[in-house]
Coordinates of C-alpha atoms and ligand atoms in Angstrom, one line a residue:
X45 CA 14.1 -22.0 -5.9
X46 CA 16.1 -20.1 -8.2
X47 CA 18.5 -21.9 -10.7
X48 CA 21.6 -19.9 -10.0
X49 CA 22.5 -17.9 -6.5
X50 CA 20.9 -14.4 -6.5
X51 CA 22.0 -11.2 -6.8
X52 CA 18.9 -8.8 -6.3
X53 CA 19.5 -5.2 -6.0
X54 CA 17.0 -2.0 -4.4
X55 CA 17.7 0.5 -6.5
X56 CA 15.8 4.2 -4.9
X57 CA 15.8 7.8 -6.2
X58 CA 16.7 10.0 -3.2
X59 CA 14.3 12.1 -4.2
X60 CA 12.0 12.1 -1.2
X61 CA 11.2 10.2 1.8
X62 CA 11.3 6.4 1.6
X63 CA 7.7 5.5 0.1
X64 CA 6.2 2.4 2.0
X65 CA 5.7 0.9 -1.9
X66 CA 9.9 1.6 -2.5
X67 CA 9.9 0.1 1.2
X68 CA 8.3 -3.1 0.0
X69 CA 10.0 -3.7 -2.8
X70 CA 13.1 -3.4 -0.8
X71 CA 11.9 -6.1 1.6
X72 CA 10.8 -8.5 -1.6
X73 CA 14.1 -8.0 -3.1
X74 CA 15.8 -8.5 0.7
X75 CA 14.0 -11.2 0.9
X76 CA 14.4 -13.1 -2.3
X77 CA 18.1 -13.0 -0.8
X78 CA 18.0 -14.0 2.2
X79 CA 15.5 -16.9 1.6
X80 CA 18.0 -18.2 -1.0
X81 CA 21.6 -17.4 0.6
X82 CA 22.4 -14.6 -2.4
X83 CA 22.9 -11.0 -2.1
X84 CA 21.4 -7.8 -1.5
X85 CA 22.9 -4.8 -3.6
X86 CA 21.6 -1.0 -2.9
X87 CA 22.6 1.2 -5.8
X88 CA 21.6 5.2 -5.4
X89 CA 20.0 5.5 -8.7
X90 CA 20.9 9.7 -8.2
X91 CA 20.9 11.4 -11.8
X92 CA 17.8 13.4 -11.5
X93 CA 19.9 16.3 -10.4
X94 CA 17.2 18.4 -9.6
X95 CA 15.2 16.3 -7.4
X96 CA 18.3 14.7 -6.1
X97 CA 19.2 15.3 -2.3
X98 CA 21.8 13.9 0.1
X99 CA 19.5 14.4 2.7
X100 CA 16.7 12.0 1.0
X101 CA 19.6 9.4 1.0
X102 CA 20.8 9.6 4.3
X103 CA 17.0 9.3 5.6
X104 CA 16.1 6.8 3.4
X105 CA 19.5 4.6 4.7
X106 CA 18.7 5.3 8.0
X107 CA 14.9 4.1 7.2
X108 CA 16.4 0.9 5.8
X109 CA 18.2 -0.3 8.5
X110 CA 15.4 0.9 10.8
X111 CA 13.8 -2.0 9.1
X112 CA 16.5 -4.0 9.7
X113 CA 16.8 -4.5 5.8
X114 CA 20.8 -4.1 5.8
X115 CA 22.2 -4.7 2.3
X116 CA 25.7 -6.8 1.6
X117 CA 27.0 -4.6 -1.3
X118 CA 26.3 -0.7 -1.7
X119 CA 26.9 2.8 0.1
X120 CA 28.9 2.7 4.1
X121 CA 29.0 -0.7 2.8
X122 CA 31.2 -0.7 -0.9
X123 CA 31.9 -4.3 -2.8
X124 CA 33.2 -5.4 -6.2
X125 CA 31.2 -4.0 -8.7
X126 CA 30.8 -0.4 -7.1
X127 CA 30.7 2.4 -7.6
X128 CA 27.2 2.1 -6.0
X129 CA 25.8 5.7 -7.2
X130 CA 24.9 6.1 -10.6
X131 CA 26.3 9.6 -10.4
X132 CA 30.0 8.3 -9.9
X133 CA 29.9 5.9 -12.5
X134 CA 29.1 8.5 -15.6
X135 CA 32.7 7.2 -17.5
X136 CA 31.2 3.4 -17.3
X137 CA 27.4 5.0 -19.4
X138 CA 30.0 6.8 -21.8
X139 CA 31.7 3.9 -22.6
X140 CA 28.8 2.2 -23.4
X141 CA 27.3 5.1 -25.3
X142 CA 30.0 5.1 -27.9
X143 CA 29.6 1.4 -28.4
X144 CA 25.5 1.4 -28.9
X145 CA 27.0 4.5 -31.3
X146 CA 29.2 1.9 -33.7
X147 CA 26.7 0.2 -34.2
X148 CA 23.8 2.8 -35.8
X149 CA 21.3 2.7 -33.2
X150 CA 21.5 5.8 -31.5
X151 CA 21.4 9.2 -32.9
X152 CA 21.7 12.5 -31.5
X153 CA 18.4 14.4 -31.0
X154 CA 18.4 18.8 -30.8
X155 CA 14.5 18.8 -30.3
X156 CA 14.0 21.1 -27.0
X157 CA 11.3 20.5 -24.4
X158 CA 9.3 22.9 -26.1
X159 CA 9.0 20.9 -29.7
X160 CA 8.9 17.9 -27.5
X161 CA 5.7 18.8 -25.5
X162 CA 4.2 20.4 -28.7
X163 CA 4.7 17.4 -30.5
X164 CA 2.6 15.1 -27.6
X165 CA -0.2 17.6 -27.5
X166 CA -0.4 17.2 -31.7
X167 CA -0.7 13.0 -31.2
X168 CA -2.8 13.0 -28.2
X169 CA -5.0 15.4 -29.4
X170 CA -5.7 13.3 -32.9
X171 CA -6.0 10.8 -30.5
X172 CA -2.6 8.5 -31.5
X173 CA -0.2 7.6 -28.6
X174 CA 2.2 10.0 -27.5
X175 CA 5.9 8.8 -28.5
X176 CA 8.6 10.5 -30.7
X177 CA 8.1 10.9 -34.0
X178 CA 11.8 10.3 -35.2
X179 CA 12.2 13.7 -36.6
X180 CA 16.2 14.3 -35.9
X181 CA 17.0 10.4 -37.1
X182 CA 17.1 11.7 -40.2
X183 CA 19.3 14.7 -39.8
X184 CA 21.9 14.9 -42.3
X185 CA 25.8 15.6 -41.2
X186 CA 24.9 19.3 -42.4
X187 CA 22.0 19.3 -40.2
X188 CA 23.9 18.1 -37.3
X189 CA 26.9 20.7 -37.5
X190 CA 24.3 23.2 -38.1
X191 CA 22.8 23.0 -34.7
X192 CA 26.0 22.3 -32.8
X193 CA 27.3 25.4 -34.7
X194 CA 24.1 27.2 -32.8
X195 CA 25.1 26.0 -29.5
X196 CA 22.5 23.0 -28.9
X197 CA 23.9 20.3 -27.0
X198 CA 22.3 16.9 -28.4
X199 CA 20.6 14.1 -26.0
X200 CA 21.0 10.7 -27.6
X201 CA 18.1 8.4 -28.6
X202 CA 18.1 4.7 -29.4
X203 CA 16.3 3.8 -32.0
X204 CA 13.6 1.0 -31.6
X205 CA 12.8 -0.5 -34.4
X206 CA 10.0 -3.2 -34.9
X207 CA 8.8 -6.6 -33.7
X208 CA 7.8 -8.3 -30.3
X209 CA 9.3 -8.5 -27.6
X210 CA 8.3 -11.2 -25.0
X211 CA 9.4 -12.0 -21.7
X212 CA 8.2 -14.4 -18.9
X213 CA 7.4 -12.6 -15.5
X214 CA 8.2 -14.6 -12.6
X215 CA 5.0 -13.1 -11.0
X216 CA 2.8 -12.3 -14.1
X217 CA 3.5 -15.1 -16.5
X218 CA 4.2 -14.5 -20.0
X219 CA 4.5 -10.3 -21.1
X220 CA 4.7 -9.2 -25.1
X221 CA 5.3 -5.6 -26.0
X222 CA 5.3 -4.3 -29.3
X223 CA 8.4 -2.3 -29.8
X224 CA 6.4 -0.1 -32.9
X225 CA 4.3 1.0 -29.4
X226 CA 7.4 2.4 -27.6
X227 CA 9.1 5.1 -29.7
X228 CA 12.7 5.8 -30.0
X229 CA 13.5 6.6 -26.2
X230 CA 16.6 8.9 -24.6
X231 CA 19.4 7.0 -23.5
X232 CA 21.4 10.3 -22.0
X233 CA 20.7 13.8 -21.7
X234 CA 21.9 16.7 -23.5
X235 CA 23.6 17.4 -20.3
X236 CA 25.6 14.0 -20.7
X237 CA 23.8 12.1 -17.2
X238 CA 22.0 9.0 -18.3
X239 CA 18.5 8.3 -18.8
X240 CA 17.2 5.6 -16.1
X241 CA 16.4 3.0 -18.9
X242 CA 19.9 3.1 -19.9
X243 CA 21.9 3.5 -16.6
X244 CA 19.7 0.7 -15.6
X245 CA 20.3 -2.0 -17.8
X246 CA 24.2 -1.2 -17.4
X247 CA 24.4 -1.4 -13.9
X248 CA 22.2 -4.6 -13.3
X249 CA 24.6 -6.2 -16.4
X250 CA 27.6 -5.2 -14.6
X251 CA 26.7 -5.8 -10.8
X252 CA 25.5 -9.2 -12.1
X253 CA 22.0 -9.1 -10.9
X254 CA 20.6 -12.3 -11.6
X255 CA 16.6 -11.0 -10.7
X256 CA 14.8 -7.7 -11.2
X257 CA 12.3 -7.7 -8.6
X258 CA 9.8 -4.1 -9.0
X259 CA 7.0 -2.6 -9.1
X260 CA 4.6 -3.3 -12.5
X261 CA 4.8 0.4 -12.8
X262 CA 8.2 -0.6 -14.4
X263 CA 7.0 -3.0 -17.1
X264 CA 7.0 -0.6 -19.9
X265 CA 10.6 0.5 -18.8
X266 CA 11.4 -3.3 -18.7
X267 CA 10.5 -3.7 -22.4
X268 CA 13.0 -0.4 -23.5
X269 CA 15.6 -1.8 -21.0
X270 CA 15.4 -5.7 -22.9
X271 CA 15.5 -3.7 -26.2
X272 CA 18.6 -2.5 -24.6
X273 CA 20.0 -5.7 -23.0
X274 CA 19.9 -7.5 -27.1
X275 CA 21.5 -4.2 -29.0
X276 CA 24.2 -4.5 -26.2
X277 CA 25.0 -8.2 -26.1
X278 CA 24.2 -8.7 -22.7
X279 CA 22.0 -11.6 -21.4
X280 CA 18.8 -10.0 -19.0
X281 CA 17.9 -11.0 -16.2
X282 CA 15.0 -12.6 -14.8
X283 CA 12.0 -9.6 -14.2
X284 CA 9.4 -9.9 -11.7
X285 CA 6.9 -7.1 -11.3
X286 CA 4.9 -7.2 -7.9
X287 CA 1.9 -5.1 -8.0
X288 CA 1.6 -1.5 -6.5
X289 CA 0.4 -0.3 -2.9
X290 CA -2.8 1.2 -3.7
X291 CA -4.9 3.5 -1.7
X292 CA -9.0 2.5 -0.3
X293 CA -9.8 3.7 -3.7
X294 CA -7.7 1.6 -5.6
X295 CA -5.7 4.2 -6.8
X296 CA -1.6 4.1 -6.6
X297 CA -0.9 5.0 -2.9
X298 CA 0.1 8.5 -3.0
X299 CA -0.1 11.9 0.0
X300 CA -3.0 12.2 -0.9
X301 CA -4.3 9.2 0.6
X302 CA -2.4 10.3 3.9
X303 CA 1.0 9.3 5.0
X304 CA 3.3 7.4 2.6
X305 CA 6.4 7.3 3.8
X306 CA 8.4 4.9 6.3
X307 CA 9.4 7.8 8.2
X308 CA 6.2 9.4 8.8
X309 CA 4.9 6.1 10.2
X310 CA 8.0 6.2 12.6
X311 CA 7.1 9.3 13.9
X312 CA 4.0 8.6 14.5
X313 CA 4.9 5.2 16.9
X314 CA 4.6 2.2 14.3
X315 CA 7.4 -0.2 15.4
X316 CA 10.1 -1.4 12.6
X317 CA 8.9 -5.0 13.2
X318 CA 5.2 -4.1 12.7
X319 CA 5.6 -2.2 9.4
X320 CA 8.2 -5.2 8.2
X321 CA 5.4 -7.7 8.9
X322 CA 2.6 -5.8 7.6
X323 CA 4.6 -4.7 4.2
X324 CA 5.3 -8.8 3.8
X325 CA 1.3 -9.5 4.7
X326 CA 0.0 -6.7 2.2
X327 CA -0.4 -8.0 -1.1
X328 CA 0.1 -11.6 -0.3
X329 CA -0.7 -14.9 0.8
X330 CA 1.0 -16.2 3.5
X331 CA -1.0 -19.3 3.7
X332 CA -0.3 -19.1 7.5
X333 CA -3.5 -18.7 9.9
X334 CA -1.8 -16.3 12.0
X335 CA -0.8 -12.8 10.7
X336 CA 1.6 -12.2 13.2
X337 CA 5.0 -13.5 11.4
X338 CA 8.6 -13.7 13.0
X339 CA 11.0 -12.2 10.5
X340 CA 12.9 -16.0 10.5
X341 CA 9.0 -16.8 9.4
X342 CA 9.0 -14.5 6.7
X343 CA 12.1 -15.3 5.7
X344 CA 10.8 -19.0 5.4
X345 CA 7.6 -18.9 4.2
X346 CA 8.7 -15.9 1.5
X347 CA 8.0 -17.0 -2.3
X348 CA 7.8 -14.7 -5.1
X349 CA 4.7 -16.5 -6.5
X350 CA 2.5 -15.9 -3.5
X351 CA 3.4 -12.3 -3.1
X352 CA 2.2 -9.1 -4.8
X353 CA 0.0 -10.1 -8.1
X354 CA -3.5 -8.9 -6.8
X355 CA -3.4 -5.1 -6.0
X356 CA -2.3 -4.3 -2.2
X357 CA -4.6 -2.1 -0.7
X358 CA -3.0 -0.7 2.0
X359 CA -5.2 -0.1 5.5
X360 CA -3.9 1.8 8.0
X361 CA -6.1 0.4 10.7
X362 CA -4.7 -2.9 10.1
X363 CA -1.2 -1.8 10.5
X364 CA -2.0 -0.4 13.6
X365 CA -3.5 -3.2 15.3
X366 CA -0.2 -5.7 14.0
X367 CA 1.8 -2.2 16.1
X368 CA -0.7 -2.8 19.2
X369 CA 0.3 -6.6 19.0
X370 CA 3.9 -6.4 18.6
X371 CA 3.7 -3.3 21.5
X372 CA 1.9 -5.9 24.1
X373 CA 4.5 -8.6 23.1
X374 CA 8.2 -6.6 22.7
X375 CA 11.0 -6.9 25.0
X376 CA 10.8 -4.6 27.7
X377 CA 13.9 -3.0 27.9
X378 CA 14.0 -2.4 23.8
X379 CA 10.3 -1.4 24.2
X380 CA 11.1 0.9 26.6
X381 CA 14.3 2.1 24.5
X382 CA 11.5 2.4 21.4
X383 CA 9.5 4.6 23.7
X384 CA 12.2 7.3 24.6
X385 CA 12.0 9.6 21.8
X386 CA 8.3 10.1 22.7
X387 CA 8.4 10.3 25.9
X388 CA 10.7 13.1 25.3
X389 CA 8.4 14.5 22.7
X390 CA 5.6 14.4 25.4
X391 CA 7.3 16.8 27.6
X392 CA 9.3 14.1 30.1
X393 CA 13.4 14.1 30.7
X394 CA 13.7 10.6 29.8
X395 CA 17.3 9.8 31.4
X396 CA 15.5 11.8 34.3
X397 CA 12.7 8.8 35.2
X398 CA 14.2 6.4 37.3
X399 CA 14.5 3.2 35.6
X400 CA 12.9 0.4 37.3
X401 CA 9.7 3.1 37.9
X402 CA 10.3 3.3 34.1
X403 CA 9.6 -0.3 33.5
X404 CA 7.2 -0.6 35.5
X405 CA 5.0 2.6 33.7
X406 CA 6.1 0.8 30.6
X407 CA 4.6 -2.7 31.8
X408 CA 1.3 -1.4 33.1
X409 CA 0.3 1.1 29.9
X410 CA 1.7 -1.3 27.0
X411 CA -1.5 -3.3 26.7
X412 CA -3.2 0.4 25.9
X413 CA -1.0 1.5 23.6
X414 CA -1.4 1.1 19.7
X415 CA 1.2 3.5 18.2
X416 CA 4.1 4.3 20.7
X417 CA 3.1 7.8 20.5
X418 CA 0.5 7.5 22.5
X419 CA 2.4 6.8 25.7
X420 CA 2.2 10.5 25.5
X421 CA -1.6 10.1 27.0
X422 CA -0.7 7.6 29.6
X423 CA 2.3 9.5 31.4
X424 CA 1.0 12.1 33.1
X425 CA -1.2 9.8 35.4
X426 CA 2.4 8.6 37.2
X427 CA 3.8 12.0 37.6
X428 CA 1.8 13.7 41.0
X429 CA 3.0 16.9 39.5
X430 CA 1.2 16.3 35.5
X431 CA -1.7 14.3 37.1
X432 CA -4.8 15.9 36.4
X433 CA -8.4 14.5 36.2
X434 CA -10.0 14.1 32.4
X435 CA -13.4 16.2 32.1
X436 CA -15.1 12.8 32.3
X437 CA -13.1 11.6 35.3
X438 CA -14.2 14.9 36.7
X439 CA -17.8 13.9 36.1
X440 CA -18.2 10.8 37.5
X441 CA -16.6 11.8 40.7
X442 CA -19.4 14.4 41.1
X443 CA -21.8 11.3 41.5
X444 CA -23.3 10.7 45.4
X445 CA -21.9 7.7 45.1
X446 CA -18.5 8.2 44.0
X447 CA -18.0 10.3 47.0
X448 CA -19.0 7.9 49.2
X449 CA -16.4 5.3 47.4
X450 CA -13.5 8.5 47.8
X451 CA -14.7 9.1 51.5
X452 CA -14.2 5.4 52.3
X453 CA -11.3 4.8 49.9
X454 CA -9.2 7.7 52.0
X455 CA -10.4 6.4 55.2
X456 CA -9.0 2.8 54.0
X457 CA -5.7 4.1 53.0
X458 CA -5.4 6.2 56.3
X459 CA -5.7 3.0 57.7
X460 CA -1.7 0.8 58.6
X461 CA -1.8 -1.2 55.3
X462 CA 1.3 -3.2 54.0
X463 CA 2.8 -1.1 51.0
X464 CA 1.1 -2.1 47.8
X465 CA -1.8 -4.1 49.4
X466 CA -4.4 -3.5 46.1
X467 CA -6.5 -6.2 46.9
X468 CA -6.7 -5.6 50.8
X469 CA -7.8 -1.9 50.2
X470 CA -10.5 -2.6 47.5
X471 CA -11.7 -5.3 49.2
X472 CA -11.7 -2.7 52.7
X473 CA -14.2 -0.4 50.1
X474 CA -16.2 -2.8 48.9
X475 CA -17.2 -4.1 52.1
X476 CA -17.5 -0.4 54.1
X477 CA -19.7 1.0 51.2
X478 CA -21.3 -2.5 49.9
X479 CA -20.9 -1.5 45.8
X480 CA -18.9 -3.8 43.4
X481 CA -18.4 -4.1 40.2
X482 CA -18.3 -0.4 38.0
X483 CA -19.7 1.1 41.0
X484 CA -17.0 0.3 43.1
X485 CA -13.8 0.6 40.4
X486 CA -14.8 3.9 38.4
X487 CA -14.7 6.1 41.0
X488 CA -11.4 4.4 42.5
X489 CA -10.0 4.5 39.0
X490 CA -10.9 8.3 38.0
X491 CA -9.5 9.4 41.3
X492 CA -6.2 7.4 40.8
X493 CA -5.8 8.1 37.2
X494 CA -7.9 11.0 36.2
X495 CA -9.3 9.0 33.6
X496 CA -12.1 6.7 33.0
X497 CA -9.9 4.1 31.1
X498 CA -6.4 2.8 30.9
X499 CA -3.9 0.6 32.4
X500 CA -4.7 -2.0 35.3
X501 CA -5.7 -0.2 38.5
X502 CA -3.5 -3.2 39.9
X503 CA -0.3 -2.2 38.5
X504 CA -0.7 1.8 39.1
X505 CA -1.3 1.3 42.7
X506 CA 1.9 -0.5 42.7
X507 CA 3.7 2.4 40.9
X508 CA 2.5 4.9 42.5
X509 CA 2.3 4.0 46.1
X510 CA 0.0 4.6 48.8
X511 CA 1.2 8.7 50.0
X512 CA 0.7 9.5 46.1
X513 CA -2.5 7.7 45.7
X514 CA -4.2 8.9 49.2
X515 CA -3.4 13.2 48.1
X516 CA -5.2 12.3 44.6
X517 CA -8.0 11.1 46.4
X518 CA -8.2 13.4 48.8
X519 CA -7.8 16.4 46.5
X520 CA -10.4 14.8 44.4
X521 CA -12.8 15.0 47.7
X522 CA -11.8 18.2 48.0
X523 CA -12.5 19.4 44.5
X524 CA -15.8 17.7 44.4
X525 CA -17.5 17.8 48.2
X526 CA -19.0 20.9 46.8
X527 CA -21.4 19.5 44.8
X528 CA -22.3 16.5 47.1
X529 CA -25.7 15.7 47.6
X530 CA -27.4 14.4 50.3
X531 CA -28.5 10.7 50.1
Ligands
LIG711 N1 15.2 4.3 -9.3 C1 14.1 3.5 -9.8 C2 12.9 3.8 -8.9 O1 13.1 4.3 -7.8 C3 14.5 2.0 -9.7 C4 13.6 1.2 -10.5 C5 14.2 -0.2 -10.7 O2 14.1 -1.0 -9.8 O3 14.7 -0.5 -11.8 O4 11.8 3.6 -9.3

């Protein structure tokens, strides 16, 4: 339980999709809030101006709420201690450059990319680490007005110093860094946007966040930004670094591995709740037996010290069968709602499909389903004018003995029977051709559906009715008397 109320903050770079590790750092952060009654602050961190898109935000927005992560201070939303984009709040960095200025620590620094990145390759290459050397800090004024004379617009570094610097990770215990490690480090640009490290520490001071809660990618930046916090007067915050989302081998989860990003998951059929409760299991220990976790659940049994200090490898397959389990359990109506977009996609007028008939399909081909594209496979068995029979399906029916099921099957259905009557008519084939079992259901089933697997026979009789049913079977006897032989 944390000493004061929270303030936690997500804190992305539209500069892409949003990345399932940004998407679980969101939900630690979202959760740390809600567990505790505090707040959940998203702040566009948006000054890499060439990476930078409005259209990364919007999606990765829209991606948040998809999750149902909704945030109580930020963008659509505004609050106290806006503005919430880094980009709007370039006067507030200035105002805290000149002061870190007063006081000596930061300099101004002409070195061009260029000398930079020939500088690196000179330490790495007599094996030393790569940081700055220092070389403008001791520019003289001469120096200075010399290169603003030529024209070069100076970033500004802050200049480290020595000592340790120590911190206590709410997840990882007691960290030390030593600042003669770190190098002096760009606090803004030569084009006058701030450096992350520095916009950073600013913001979280001013939007009072009381917890840091990131990646352990971040920890070197979390000993710059502390370096930070002391030459500005400000009291940090408490830092807790999860560990990454790493790929089967072990490596940080990137496209290589495959799909990364929330959205890419949506498209392909994963369900909000089943990426929310698989992003909460990955990485930590619920000490529950069952996987399958409510979000009032998660929001209970959430603690930072059981989540994310052994890596998170992330497994696709498991995801999957937490979609297949939250498909066979959803709501109906807000399943089927999940389902329109690809239904669509599949080739079907969605408003078109009558809506009971609709629920129904839904009902019967759920259980099969493990990504919601998939219904894609299922629909065309319900649709007389899309049915058509699987190669297998095809097959099977050219067996002696499927025939003889079709023959008797059409001649049951021929027969007066009460509208749905499943159990009447299998039982009416069973006893005229004397098979059970397989024997007696493949054949039935390949004929209705086309397919050799699927949803229960049961429920697509019901759908589809007994004129529907009898012209599949009888234009599967038709297809296949050819080849009958004689017994
Ligand atoms: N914009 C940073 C990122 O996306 C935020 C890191 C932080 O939480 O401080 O990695």
């Amino acid at each position: 339980m944390p000493e004061v109320r929270p303030r936690v903050r997500f804190a992305p770079s539209p500069t892409g999709e949003l990345h399932l590790g940004n998407a679980r750092t969101a939900l630690l952060n979202w959760l740390f809030a809600r567990r505790y009654g505090g707040d959940f602050i998203l702040r566009i961190e948006d000054t890499d101006r060439t990476r930078t898109s409005p259209a990364f935000e919007k999606k990765q927005l829209e991606d948040l709420k998809w999750l149902s992560l909704d945030w109580d201070e930020g963008p659509e939303k505004d609050g106290p201690v806006g503005p919430y984009h880094q980009m709007e709040r370039l006067d507030i960095y200035n105002f805290y450059l000149k002061k870190l200025m007063t006081g000596g620590n930061v300099y101004p620094c002409y070195c061009t990319v260029e000398e930079l990145e020939a500088e690196r390759i000179g330490l790495l290459s007599r094996k030393m680490t790569p940081r700055y050397t220092g070389k403008c800090r001791y520019l003289t004024e001469e120096e200075k007005r010399k290169r603003e004379m030529d024209g070069k617009k100076p970033a500004f570094r802050f200049q480290v110093g020595e000592g340790l610097m120590e911190f206590g990770d709410l997840i990882r215990g007691k960290m030390r860094f030593n600042c003669a490690d770190i190098g002096d480090f760009i606090i803004v640009r030569s084009n006058g946007v701030p450096a992350y490290n520095f916009a950073v520490v600013i913001d979280d001071h001013l939007m009072r966040i009381t917890h840091v809660i990131r990646g352990e990618d971040h920890l070197t930046n979390t000993a710059m930004q502390l370096i930070l916090y002391k030459a500005l007067g400000f009291t940090p915050p408490f830092f807790a670094h999860h560990s990454l989302i790493l790929g089967k081998d072990h490596t940080k989860l990137s496209k290589r591995h495959g799909p990364v990003s929330v959205r890419e998951f949506r498209n392909r059929g994963i369900l909000p709740e089943a990426m929310l409760n698989y992003l909460f299991l990955i990485g930590s220990s619920t000490g529950k037996g069952s996987e399958v976790c409510s979000l009032p659940e998660i929001i209970r049994d959430f603690s930072l010290a059981k989540t994310g200090k052994g890596g998170a490898i992330f497994d696709e397959d498991k995801l999957k069968w937490l979609n297949g389990v939250y498909i066979r359990q959803y709501e109906l109506q807000k399943l089927t709602e999940r389902l329109a977009p690809f239904i669509e996609r599949a080739g079907y007028d969605y408003s078109a499909i009558e809506g009971e008939r609709l629920y129904q399909i839904v009902e019967a081909v759920r259980g099969n389903l493990v990504t919601l594209s998939e219904i894609g496979d299922y629909l065309n068995m319900f649709f007389d004018e899309r049915y058509h029979l699987s190669e297998e399906a095809a097959l099977l029916l050219r067996e002696n003995d499927a025939l003889v099921v079709l023959d008797a099957l059409s001649e049951v259905l021929k027969r007066e029977i009460g509208g749905n009557a499943y159990h009447d008519v299998v039982a009416a084939v069973s006893e005229k051709t004397g098979f059970g079992g397989k024997k007696l259901f493949m054949p039935i089933r390949a004929a209705i559906t086309g397919r050799l697997s699927g949803p229960e026979l049961e429920k697509v009789f019901a759908i589809l009715g007994k004129a529907s049913i009898l012209k599949r079977v009888e234009s599967a006897e038709e297809q296949h008397s050819g080849c009958k032989v004689e017994r």
